[in-house]
Short mmCIF file of C-alpha atoms in Angstrom, two decimals:
data_model
loop_
_atom_site.label_atom_id
_atom_site.label_comp_id
_atom_site.label_asym_id
_atom_site.label_seq_id
_atom_site.Cartn_x
_atom_site.Cartn_y
_atom_site.Cartn_z
CA MET J 1 0.00 0.00 0.00
CA ASP J 2 2.82 2.40 0.92
CA ASN J 3 4.59 1.54 -2.31
CA ALA J 4 1.40 2.09 -4.29
CA GLN J 5 1.02 5.51 -2.65
CA HIS J 6 4.67 6.30 -3.39
CA TYR J 7 4.29 5.51 -7.10
CA PHE J 8 0.96 7.34 -7.28
CA ASP J 9 2.57 10.47 -5.83
CA GLN J 10 5.50 10.16 -8.23
CA LEU J 11 3.08 9.83 -11.12
CA MET J 12 0.92 12.78 -10.10
CA PHE J 13 3.64 15.25 -9.13
CA GLY J 14 6.82 13.94 -10.80
CA VAL J 15 5.62 12.58 -14.15
CA ALA J 16 2.27 14.28 -14.89
CA PRO J 17 3.80 17.77 -15.26
CA TYR J 18 6.14 16.53 -17.98
CA LEU J 19 3.38 14.62 -19.75
CA ALA J 20 1.21 17.73 -19.63
CA LEU J 21 3.98 19.94 -21.00
CA ILE J 22 4.87 17.48 -23.77
CA ILE J 23 1.23 17.20 -24.86
CA PHE J 24 0.88 20.99 -24.60
CA PHE J 25 3.85 21.77 -26.84
CA LEU J 26 3.38 18.97 -29.39
CA GLY J 27 -0.40 19.43 -29.46
CA THR J 28 -0.39 23.20 -29.93
CA ILE J 29 2.32 23.06 -32.62
CA GLN J 30 0.56 20.23 -34.46
CA ARG J 31 -2.81 22.00 -34.29
CA TYR J 32 -1.32 25.25 -35.54
CA ARG J 33 0.37 23.44 -38.43
CA SER J 34 -2.70 21.50 -39.48
CA GLN J 35 -5.59 23.81 -38.50
CA ALA J 36 -4.18 27.31 -38.01
CA PHE J 37 -7.60 28.92 -38.44
CA SER J 38 -9.03 26.89 -35.56
CA TYR J 39 -6.93 29.03 -33.21
CA SER J 40 -9.87 31.02 -31.91
CA SER J 41 -11.91 31.57 -28.78
CA LEU J 42 -14.98 30.72 -30.91
CA SER J 43 -16.78 33.61 -29.26
CA SER J 44 -20.55 33.32 -29.03
CA GLN J 45 -20.98 37.04 -28.38
CA PHE J 46 -22.93 37.46 -31.63
CA LEU J 47 -25.48 34.95 -30.39
CA GLU J 48 -26.07 36.62 -27.04
CA ASN J 49 -24.29 39.69 -25.67
CA GLN J 50 -26.07 40.77 -22.48
CA ARG J 51 -25.19 37.87 -20.18
CA HIS J 52 -21.95 37.48 -22.11
CA PHE J 53 -20.63 40.67 -20.47
CA TRP J 54 -21.15 39.36 -16.92
CA GLY J 55 -19.28 36.18 -17.74
CA MET J 56 -16.41 37.27 -19.91
CA VAL J 57 -15.35 40.52 -18.24
CA PRO J 58 -15.04 39.22 -14.63
CA LEU J 59 -13.60 35.92 -15.86
CA HIS J 60 -10.87 37.51 -17.93
CA TYR J 61 -9.87 40.32 -15.56
CA GLY J 62 -9.95 37.84 -12.69
CA ILE J 63 -7.91 35.11 -14.31
CA LEU J 64 -5.31 37.52 -15.74
CA VAL J 65 -4.56 38.95 -12.29
CA VAL J 66 -4.62 35.55 -10.56
CA LEU J 67 -2.34 33.95 -13.15
CA LEU J 68 0.02 36.93 -12.97
CA GLY J 69 0.13 36.44 -9.18
CA HIS J 70 1.08 32.78 -9.62
CA VAL J 71 3.81 33.70 -12.10
CA ILE J 72 5.24 36.41 -9.80
CA ALA J 73 5.27 34.01 -6.82
CA PHE J 74 7.02 31.44 -9.00
CA MET J 75 9.59 33.84 -10.46
CA PHE J 76 10.30 36.04 -7.42
CA PRO J 77 9.56 34.04 -4.23
CA ARG J 78 12.06 35.87 -2.02
CA GLN J 79 10.79 39.28 -3.05
CA LEU J 80 7.23 38.14 -2.42
CA LEU J 81 8.13 36.89 1.07
CA ALA J 82 9.86 40.23 1.70
CA TRP J 83 6.65 42.05 0.70
CA ASN J 84 4.63 39.78 3.00
CA GLY J 85 7.07 40.54 5.84
CA HIS J 86 4.53 42.95 7.31
CA PRO J 87 1.15 41.40 8.15
CA VAL J 88 -0.76 44.43 6.80
CA ARG J 89 0.91 44.06 3.40
CA LEU J 90 0.25 40.32 3.49
CA TYR J 91 -3.43 40.91 4.19
CA ILE J 92 -3.73 43.53 1.42
CA LEU J 93 -2.18 41.13 -1.08
CA GLU J 94 -4.30 38.17 0.04
CA ILE J 95 -7.60 40.09 0.04
CA SER J 96 -6.83 41.54 -3.42
CA ALA J 97 -5.94 38.08 -4.74
CA LEU J 98 -9.14 36.64 -3.25
CA ILE J 99 -11.22 39.39 -4.88
CA PHE J 100 -9.83 38.49 -8.29
CA GLY J 101 -10.16 34.76 -7.58
CA LEU J 102 -13.84 35.27 -6.73
CA LEU J 103 -14.30 37.41 -9.85
CA THR J 104 -12.89 34.53 -11.89
CA LEU J 105 -15.23 32.07 -10.21
CA PHE J 106 -18.20 34.41 -10.69
CA GLY J 107 -17.36 34.85 -14.38
CA LEU J 108 -16.86 31.14 -14.89
CA VAL J 109 -20.17 30.20 -13.28
CA SER J 110 -21.89 32.96 -15.30
CA THR J 111 -20.51 31.62 -18.58
CA LEU J 112 -21.55 28.08 -17.69
CA VAL J 113 -25.09 29.14 -16.77
CA ARG J 114 -25.32 31.22 -19.96
CA ARG J 115 -24.01 28.38 -22.09
CA LEU J 116 -26.60 25.99 -20.68
CA SER J 117 -29.52 28.48 -20.66
CA PHE J 118 -29.57 29.59 -24.29
CA ASN J 119 -30.49 27.14 -27.01
CA LYS J 120 -28.41 28.92 -29.66
CA ILE J 121 -25.30 28.68 -27.48
CA ARG J 122 -25.99 25.12 -26.38
CA THR J 123 -26.08 24.20 -30.06
CA VAL J 124 -22.54 25.47 -30.63
CA THR J 125 -21.20 23.83 -27.46
CA SER J 126 -18.90 20.86 -28.01
CA PRO J 127 -18.09 18.06 -25.53
CA ALA J 128 -14.59 19.57 -25.22
CA ASP J 129 -16.20 22.82 -24.03
CA ILE J 130 -18.07 20.99 -21.29
CA VAL J 131 -14.96 19.10 -20.15
CA LEU J 132 -12.96 22.32 -20.17
CA HIS J 133 -15.64 24.13 -18.18
CA LEU J 134 -15.63 21.38 -15.54
CA LEU J 135 -11.82 21.37 -15.36
CA LEU J 136 -11.75 25.14 -14.95
CA LEU J 137 -14.50 25.02 -12.32
CA VAL J 138 -12.47 22.51 -10.31
CA GLN J 139 -9.35 24.62 -10.79
CA VAL J 140 -10.81 27.95 -9.77
CA GLY J 141 -13.09 26.46 -7.09
CA SER J 142 -10.20 24.61 -5.45
CA GLY J 143 -8.04 27.74 -5.74
CA VAL J 144 -10.57 29.90 -3.90
CA TYR J 145 -11.13 27.17 -1.30
CA VAL J 146 -7.38 26.86 -0.72
CA ALA J 147 -7.01 30.64 -0.44
CA VAL J 148 -9.66 30.81 2.29
CA SER J 149 -9.10 27.55 4.17
CA HIS J 150 -5.35 27.11 3.90
CA SER J 151 -4.11 30.67 4.15
CA TRP J 152 -1.71 32.39 3.50
CA GLY J 153 -1.18 30.97 0.06
CA SER J 154 0.97 33.79 -1.29
CA SER J 155 3.58 33.07 1.39
CA TRP J 156 3.59 29.30 1.41
CA PHE J 157 3.44 29.20 -2.39
CA ALA J 158 6.71 31.12 -2.37
CA ALA J 159 8.18 28.78 0.26
CA SER J 160 6.94 25.39 -0.98
CA ALA J 161 5.23 25.46 -4.37
CA SER J 162 7.78 27.71 -6.04
CA PRO J 163 10.79 25.45 -5.27
CA TYR J 164 8.70 22.45 -6.34
CA LEU J 165 7.89 24.08 -9.69
CA TRP J 166 11.50 25.14 -10.16
CA SER J 167 12.57 21.55 -9.52
CA ILE J 168 10.23 20.53 -12.34
CA ILE J 169 11.60 23.19 -14.70
CA THR J 170 15.21 22.28 -13.93
CA LEU J 171 14.45 18.60 -14.68
CA ASP J 172 15.23 17.52 -11.11
CA PRO J 173 11.74 16.98 -9.67
CA ASP J 174 11.57 17.16 -5.86
CA ILE J 175 8.04 16.23 -4.91
CA THR J 176 8.69 16.29 -1.15
CA TYR J 177 7.59 19.94 -1.17
CA VAL J 178 4.02 18.98 -2.02
CA LEU J 179 3.65 15.45 -0.63
CA ALA J 180 1.98 16.45 2.63
CA MET J 181 -0.11 19.27 1.25
CA PRO J 182 -3.87 19.11 1.98
CA PHE J 183 -6.08 17.37 -0.56
CA ALA J 184 -7.44 20.63 -2.05
CA VAL J 185 -3.90 21.87 -2.77
CA LYS J 186 -2.95 18.58 -4.43
CA LEU J 187 -6.16 18.68 -6.46
CA HIS J 188 -5.34 22.23 -7.56
CA ILE J 189 -1.87 21.15 -8.72
CA VAL J 190 -2.90 17.95 -10.52
CA ASN J 191 -5.93 19.61 -12.12
CA ALA J 192 -3.62 22.36 -13.41
CA TYR J 193 -1.62 19.66 -15.22
CA LEU J 194 -4.87 18.31 -16.68
CA VAL J 195 -5.81 21.78 -17.94
CA ILE J 196 -2.34 22.23 -19.49
CA GLY J 197 -2.52 18.79 -21.13
CA PHE J 198 -6.03 19.38 -22.42
CA PHE J 199 -5.21 22.92 -23.59
CA PRO J 200 -4.35 22.12 -27.25
CA PHE J 201 -7.72 20.42 -27.81
CA THR J 202 -9.85 23.31 -26.57
CA ARG J 203 -10.70 26.92 -27.35
CA LEU J 204 -8.11 27.91 -24.74
CA VAL J 205 -5.63 28.06 -27.64
CA HIS J 206 -6.85 31.61 -28.21
CA ILE J 207 -4.52 32.56 -25.33
CA LEU J 208 -1.59 31.89 -27.68
CA VAL J 209 -2.91 34.20 -30.40
CA ILE J 210 -4.10 37.19 -28.38
CA PRO J 211 -4.60 40.01 -30.90
CA ASN J 212 -2.37 42.44 -29.03
CA PRO J 213 -2.54 45.12 -31.79
CA TYR J 214 -6.19 45.59 -30.76
CA LEU J 215 -4.79 47.53 -27.81
CA TRP J 216 -3.35 50.30 -29.98
CA ARG J 217 -5.05 50.08 -33.39
CA LYS J 218 -7.67 52.65 -34.36
CA PRO J 219 -11.22 51.70 -33.39
CA GLN J 220 -13.32 50.04 -36.07
CA VAL J 221 -17.07 50.21 -36.27
CA VAL J 222 -18.92 47.46 -38.03
CA ARG J 223 -22.03 48.81 -39.77
CA TRP J 224 -25.02 46.68 -40.62
CA ASN J 225 -26.65 47.42 -43.93
CA ARG J 226 -29.56 45.13 -44.65
CA GLU J 227 -31.08 44.93 -48.07
CA PRO J 228 -34.83 45.72 -48.04
CA GLN J 229 -36.78 42.47 -48.01
CA ALA J 230 -38.76 41.71 -51.14
CA ARG J 231 -42.43 42.27 -50.38
CA GLY J 232 -45.47 40.38 -51.37
CA MET T 1 5.62 -8.20 -63.43
CA GLU T 2 6.56 -4.51 -63.17
CA ARG T 3 2.91 -3.62 -62.53
CA SER T 4 2.48 -6.17 -59.73
CA ARG T 5 5.64 -4.78 -58.06
CA ASP T 6 4.17 -1.25 -58.19
CA ILE T 7 0.95 -2.51 -56.62
CA ARG T 8 2.92 -4.21 -53.83
CA ILE T 9 4.86 -0.97 -53.12
CA THR T 10 1.64 1.07 -53.14
CA ARG T 11 -0.03 -1.37 -50.72
CA CYS T 12 3.01 -1.28 -48.51
CA ARG T 13 3.05 2.53 -48.47
CA ARG T 14 -0.66 2.61 -47.73
CA ARG T 15 -0.17 0.22 -44.82
CA VAL T 16 2.58 2.45 -43.43
CA VAL T 17 0.40 5.54 -43.79
CA ILE T 18 -2.59 3.79 -42.16
CA SER T 19 -0.55 2.42 -39.28
CA SER T 20 1.04 5.82 -38.62
CA ARG T 21 -2.41 7.42 -38.69
CA VAL T 22 -3.88 4.87 -36.31
CA LEU T 23 -0.95 4.79 -33.95
CA GLY T 24 0.30 8.37 -34.38
CA GLY T 25 -1.31 9.76 -31.23
CA PRO T 26 -0.79 6.89 -28.79
CA VAL T 27 2.74 6.15 -30.03
CA TRP T 28 4.18 9.54 -29.23
CA LEU T 29 2.34 9.51 -25.93
CA VAL T 30 3.87 6.17 -25.00
CA VAL T 31 7.29 7.35 -26.17
CA SER T 32 6.89 10.47 -24.05
CA VAL T 33 5.97 8.46 -20.95
CA LEU T 34 8.93 6.14 -21.45
CA ALA T 35 11.24 9.09 -22.01
CA VAL T 36 10.03 10.82 -18.86
CA VAL T 37 10.26 7.69 -16.70
CA GLY T 38 13.67 6.87 -18.15
CA VAL T 39 15.09 10.34 -17.62
CA PHE T 40 13.76 10.68 -14.07
CA PRO T 41 14.19 7.36 -12.25
CA LEU T 42 11.76 6.94 -9.38
CA SER T 43 14.38 6.25 -6.79
CA ALA T 44 14.62 8.03 -3.43
CA GLN T 45 17.47 10.44 -2.94
CA GLY T 46 20.54 8.65 -1.75
CA GLN T 47 21.17 9.91 1.73
CA GLU T 48 23.55 8.43 4.21
CA THR T 49 21.75 6.86 7.17
CA ALA T 50 23.35 9.15 9.75
CA ALA T 51 22.51 12.24 7.72
CA TYR T 52 19.02 10.87 7.25
CA TYR T 53 18.66 10.32 11.01
CA LYS T 54 19.87 13.85 11.70
CA GLN T 55 17.42 15.31 9.22
CA ASN T 56 14.38 13.22 10.04
CA CYS T 57 14.65 11.78 13.55
CA ALA T 58 16.90 14.00 15.70
CA SER T 59 14.31 16.73 16.19
CA CYS T 60 12.17 14.36 18.30
CA HIS T 61 14.54 11.63 19.50
CA THR T 62 17.95 11.55 21.16
CA ILE T 63 20.13 8.49 21.57
CA GLY T 64 21.12 8.62 25.22
CA GLY T 65 20.20 12.29 25.76
CA GLY T 66 16.79 11.77 27.34
CA ARG T 67 13.28 12.21 26.11
CA LEU T 68 12.27 14.97 23.66
CA VAL T 69 8.85 14.78 21.97
CA GLY T 70 9.50 11.11 21.34
CA PRO T 71 11.30 8.62 23.53
CA ASP T 72 15.08 8.31 23.91
CA LEU T 73 16.03 5.63 21.38
CA LYS T 74 19.05 4.25 23.26
CA ASP T 75 18.70 0.45 23.23
CA VAL T 76 15.28 0.67 21.64
CA SER T 77 15.70 -2.70 19.93
CA LYS T 78 16.20 -4.30 23.36
CA ARG T 79 12.78 -2.98 24.43
CA GLN T 80 10.88 -4.17 21.37
CA ASP T 81 11.65 -6.59 18.52
CA ARG T 82 12.95 -5.18 15.23
CA ASP T 83 10.02 -6.30 13.09
CA TRP T 84 7.60 -4.45 15.32
CA LEU T 85 9.80 -1.35 15.28
CA VAL T 86 10.04 -1.36 11.49
CA ARG T 87 6.27 -1.68 11.18
CA PHE T 88 5.77 1.19 13.65
CA MET T 89 8.31 3.43 11.90
CA LEU T 90 6.62 2.89 8.54
CA ASN T 91 3.12 3.72 9.76
CA PRO T 92 2.74 4.78 13.41
CA GLN T 93 -0.87 5.88 13.02
CA ALA T 94 -1.94 2.48 11.66
CA MET T 95 -0.36 0.68 14.65
CA ILE T 96 -2.20 2.99 17.06
CA ASP T 97 -5.49 2.62 15.17
CA ARG T 98 -5.09 -1.15 15.32
CA GLY T 99 -5.01 -0.87 19.13
CA ASP T 100 -1.49 -2.22 19.57
CA PRO T 101 -0.85 -1.89 23.35
CA TYR T 102 2.83 -0.83 23.05
CA ALA T 103 1.98 1.75 20.35
CA LYS T 104 -0.72 3.16 22.65
CA GLN T 105 1.75 3.32 25.50
CA ILE T 106 4.16 5.31 23.31
CA LEU T 107 1.30 7.64 22.37
CA ALA T 108 0.38 8.22 26.01
CA GLU T 109 4.02 8.95 26.93
CA ALA T 110 4.19 11.45 24.05
CA ARG T 111 1.11 13.26 25.47
CA GLY T 112 -0.98 12.27 22.47
CA VAL T 113 1.46 13.49 19.79
CA VAL T 114 1.45 10.91 17.00
CA MET T 115 4.77 10.36 15.25
CA PRO T 116 4.34 11.94 11.79
CA PRO T 117 5.06 9.93 8.63
CA VAL T 118 8.74 10.15 7.77
CA ALA T 119 9.57 11.39 4.27
CA GLY T 120 11.20 8.79 2.04
CA LEU T 121 11.26 6.04 4.68
CA SER T 122 11.29 2.54 3.21
CA ARG T 123 11.50 -0.85 4.94
CA ASP T 124 15.20 -1.11 4.03
CA ARG T 125 15.97 2.36 5.29
CA ALA T 126 14.10 1.62 8.55
CA LYS T 127 16.33 -1.43 9.09
CA LEU T 128 19.45 0.67 8.39
CA LEU T 129 18.24 3.23 10.92
CA LEU T 130 17.81 0.50 13.55
CA ASP T 131 21.36 -0.70 12.80
CA LEU T 132 22.59 2.87 13.31
CA ILE T 133 20.65 3.25 16.58
CA GLU T 134 22.06 -0.05 17.89
CA ALA T 135 25.61 1.01 16.99
CA GLU T 136 25.15 4.45 18.57
CA SER T 137 23.56 2.91 21.68
CA ALA T 138 26.70 0.83 22.23
CA LEU T 139 28.84 4.00 22.37
CA GLU T 140 29.45 5.77 25.64
CA LYS T 141 28.43 9.09 24.05
CA SER T 142 26.38 9.08 20.89
CA GLN T 143 26.68 11.82 18.29
CA PHE T 144 22.89 12.03 18.59
CA GLU T 145 22.80 12.71 22.31
CA GLY T 146 21.10 16.00 21.48
CA VAL T 147 21.86 19.70 21.31
CA LYS T 148 22.34 21.60 24.56
CA PHE T 149 20.09 24.65 24.88
CA SER T 150 20.32 27.64 27.18
CA ASP T 151 17.91 27.39 30.11
CA ARG T 152 18.09 31.02 31.15
CA PRO T 153 14.70 32.60 31.95
CA PHE T 154 12.92 34.26 29.04
CA THR T 155 12.78 38.07 28.96
CA THR T 156 10.19 40.45 27.48
CA ALA T 157 12.70 41.23 24.72
CA ASP T 158 12.86 37.49 23.84
CA VAL T 159 9.07 37.34 23.55
CA GLN T 160 9.00 40.50 21.40
CA LEU T 161 11.74 39.21 19.10
CA GLY T 162 9.97 35.85 18.83
CA ARG T 163 6.75 37.62 17.90
CA ASP T 164 8.57 39.65 15.21
CA LEU T 165 10.19 36.49 13.83
CA PHE T 166 6.83 34.73 13.78
CA ARG T 167 5.13 37.62 11.96
CA GLY T 168 7.99 38.15 9.55
CA THR T 169 8.73 41.71 10.62
CA ALA T 170 12.14 40.39 11.72
CA LYS T 171 13.75 38.31 8.98
CA LEU T 172 14.97 34.78 9.64
CA LYS T 173 18.74 34.81 9.19
CA ASN T 174 18.91 31.88 6.77
CA GLY T 175 16.05 33.04 4.57
CA GLY T 176 13.31 30.69 5.79
CA PRO T 177 9.69 31.80 5.47
CA PRO T 178 8.15 33.36 8.61
CA CYS T 179 5.85 31.14 10.72
CA ILE T 180 2.82 33.30 9.88
CA SER T 181 2.92 31.93 6.32
CA CYS T 182 1.36 28.66 7.51
CA HIS T 183 0.63 28.97 11.25
CA THR T 184 -1.40 31.10 13.58
CA VAL T 185 -1.37 31.73 17.33
CA ARG T 186 -4.01 33.34 19.50
CA GLY T 187 -3.98 37.14 19.59
CA LEU T 188 -1.70 37.55 16.59
CA THR T 189 -3.31 40.29 14.46
CA LEU T 190 -6.58 41.13 12.74
CA LEU T 191 -6.88 38.20 10.34
CA GLY T 192 -4.55 35.89 12.22
CA GLY T 193 -1.82 33.70 10.80
CA GLY T 194 -1.82 31.01 8.14
CA ARG T 195 -3.99 27.92 8.27
CA LEU T 196 -2.00 25.49 6.16
CA GLY T 197 -0.34 24.16 9.30
CA VAL T 198 -1.63 23.70 12.83
CA ASP T 199 -2.48 26.45 15.32
CA LEU T 200 0.65 26.90 17.45
CA THR T 201 -0.96 28.55 20.49
CA LYS T 202 -0.45 25.49 22.69
CA VAL T 203 2.51 23.99 20.84
CA SER T 204 4.89 24.17 23.79
CA GLU T 205 2.46 22.29 26.04
CA ARG T 206 1.66 19.80 23.28
CA ILE T 207 5.24 18.97 22.47
CA GLY T 208 6.31 18.73 26.08
CA GLY T 209 7.95 22.02 27.02
CA ARG T 210 10.95 24.12 26.31
CA LYS T 211 13.62 21.50 25.62
CA PRO T 212 11.63 19.26 23.20
CA LEU T 213 10.27 22.31 21.38
CA SER T 214 13.75 23.80 21.00
CA ALA T 215 15.10 20.48 19.70
CA TRP T 216 12.19 20.18 17.30
CA LEU T 217 12.85 23.65 15.85
CA VAL T 218 16.47 22.75 15.06
CA SER T 219 15.21 20.54 12.27
CA PRO T 220 11.42 20.58 11.89
CA ALA T 221 10.53 17.05 10.90
CA THR T 222 7.05 17.28 9.44
CA VAL T 223 6.80 16.30 5.80
CA THR T 224 5.72 19.82 4.80
CA MET T 225 8.27 21.80 6.81
CA GLN T 226 11.27 19.58 6.29
CA PRO T 227 12.03 20.36 2.63
CA VAL T 228 11.57 24.09 3.27
CA PHE T 229 13.78 24.31 6.38
CA ARG T 230 16.35 21.81 5.12
CA ALA T 231 17.55 24.55 2.82
CA HIS T 232 16.91 27.42 5.28
CA PRO T 233 17.34 26.10 8.85
CA LEU T 234 16.49 28.27 11.84
CA ASP T 235 19.50 29.90 13.45
CA ALA T 236 20.28 28.80 17.04
CA GLU T 237 19.75 32.38 18.21
CA GLU T 238 16.27 32.43 16.69
CA ILE T 239 15.04 29.31 18.46
CA LEU T 240 15.11 30.73 22.00
CA PRO T 241 12.97 33.82 21.21
CA LEU T 242 10.52 31.73 19.20
CA VAL T 243 10.08 29.30 22.10
CA ALA T 244 9.71 32.30 24.44
CA TYR T 245 6.95 33.65 22.20
CA PHE T 246 5.14 30.30 22.03
CA GLU T 247 5.24 29.92 25.81
CA ASP T 248 3.91 33.47 26.19
CA ALA T 249 1.17 32.91 23.59
CA ALA T 250 -0.03 29.85 25.49
CA LYS T 251 -0.73 32.07 28.50
CA GLN T 252 -2.84 34.54 26.46
CA VAL T 253 -6.55 34.49 27.20
CA GLY T 254 -9.37 35.79 25.05
CA ASP T 255 -11.20 34.87 21.91
CA ASP T 256 -9.46 32.71 19.39
CA ASP T 257 -9.44 33.88 15.77
CA SER T 258 -11.54 31.06 14.33
CA VAL T 259 -13.80 33.64 12.64
CA ALA T 260 -10.81 35.06 10.73
CA PRO T 261 -11.32 32.83 7.61
CA LEU T 262 -14.97 33.92 7.44
CA ALA T 263 -14.00 37.58 7.83
CA PHE T 264 -11.36 37.13 5.14
CA PHE T 265 -13.87 35.50 2.79
CA LEU T 266 -16.47 38.23 3.38
CA MET T 267 -13.87 40.92 2.64
CA GLY T 268 -13.08 39.17 -0.63
CA LEU T 269 -16.76 38.83 -1.45
CA GLY T 270 -17.42 42.50 -0.68
CA GLY T 271 -14.46 43.48 -2.84
CA MET T 272 -15.75 41.34 -5.68
CA VAL T 273 -19.18 43.01 -5.57
CA LEU T 274 -17.51 46.44 -5.62
CA VAL T 275 -15.39 45.51 -8.65
CA LEU T 276 -18.46 44.15 -10.47
CA GLY T 277 -20.18 47.48 -9.76
CA LEU T 278 -17.11 49.26 -11.12
CA PHE T 279 -17.27 47.19 -14.32
CA ASP T 280 -20.93 48.13 -14.72
CA VAL T 281 -20.13 51.83 -14.33
CA LEU T 282 -17.03 51.76 -16.56
CA TRP T 283 -18.92 50.08 -19.38
CA LYS T 284 -22.27 51.72 -18.75
CA ASN T 285 -22.73 52.48 -22.44
CA ARG T 286 -21.65 49.02 -23.51
CA PHE T 287 -24.89 48.13 -25.32
CA ARG T 288 -26.17 51.61 -26.00
CA ALA T 289 -23.42 53.81 -27.40
CA VAL T 290 -22.50 52.17 -30.68
CA ARG T 291 -24.06 48.88 -31.58
CA ARG T 292 -27.72 49.34 -30.72
CA PRO T 293 -28.14 52.73 -32.49
CA LEU T 294 -26.46 51.24 -35.54
CA VAL T 295 -28.66 48.16 -35.50
CA ALA T 296 -31.75 50.31 -34.88
CA GLY T 297 -30.69 52.67 -37.69
CA GLY T 298 -30.17 49.75 -40.04
CA GLU T 299 -33.57 48.35 -39.17
CA MET T 300 -35.22 51.74 -39.73
CA ARG T 301 -33.64 52.03 -43.14
CA THR T 302 -34.73 48.53 -44.13
CA SER T 303 -38.31 49.20 -43.03
CA VAL T 304 -38.58 52.40 -45.15
#
């Protein structure tokens, strides 16, 4: 039993990240080579745009800030711990991060409800969309739960998760950093590998082709000109 | 003859194409798995037994230096047979749950503190550890007799420094993360400390007092703390103020901060509602300024 647990842990935290990264890189390259025009978010905004706002805006602003926080904690753990050296600064960071985590969760739930409530949108929903939605719900839900129940994540991420992730990147995986983490933390980590591995087969690929020039190009207005319908 | 050869080549090519199509996905997956497993063998890190003992056992056990959190291990294999000891070392909780009388006795002597699982401990390593303990027990003075700590009375300055070290306002000399990252104690601050690890308000009482707690802090042996503090151990001069702070915290009376997670969550929720309101205000013309007038204008023109 102990051996089985040992190999399971090795598989989840020592092997899965590499599998996920290999699938991510090979899958995204292969998809771009064979179906470059499928690199899209497949937006359904034309089908419904009222509820769309309350899903997409909180989801995207939330996830961008939360992901940036993860990257900063990964890249600059010592600086982050130095910032958290005063409890007030720690609390400000944690509350801000929780706000954006909850915005992400709110946006994600809104998009799921919208997707299931409108016939037009249900029609253009693929099984991959449903799987992706569930994976993201688990990811964001576990993240918010961990933030509240196993505080203070920004500090212990820098102390434990960051060296673990660096050990993965430097091809010398040291899973002892995460072995005794609570279940929700382990779920968050393993589910992240699932999302990364599943990434090339979903509409998440739009992250790789963000139309950055939209930020500085001149605004464009699309005009609708309908031909008069033939009468009688 | 020439034609039949061409047909054979075409069939052969087709078979290759079909097999690569059918197997293309799974094959590279399997190759990837094999590559990963081959590059990163699943073996434990090769540590010498003495170094392993120092890292994993010495914070709770001496050999001939008296009891810390756990019992003095001098001549332990004379008190219990080796098979039993190996089984206990591999899974102490299971032996207690099974109602083993000697395991329960150990638990009672440790004031209810269950020996935590030891990182990377295998059956073979447990046997090597017992060999080491037997050899060290035969010596007049073992290298694992334990560290000697100052027993001078704690001062207010010690408690204050310990509190600063705990909160992170005073940096740990070797770069370790402050205790507040994962632990809380009663009366800390508004939202309390971290909740990844246990509440440390009564840690001194739980572990058995000043000496065992000091020894434990030399090399924290829980599976979560060990990898972090292996690279950034606490300095000897930091242990005394931390213990002073823990002993002082245990005397504090008042409400605990069990509502802190709820308060934290409600602050996040309130902030989220405010940001959603901000989005609504920032994009208040989102459906009215451009698209709707254009659509309405288009519809008017078409109806003329």
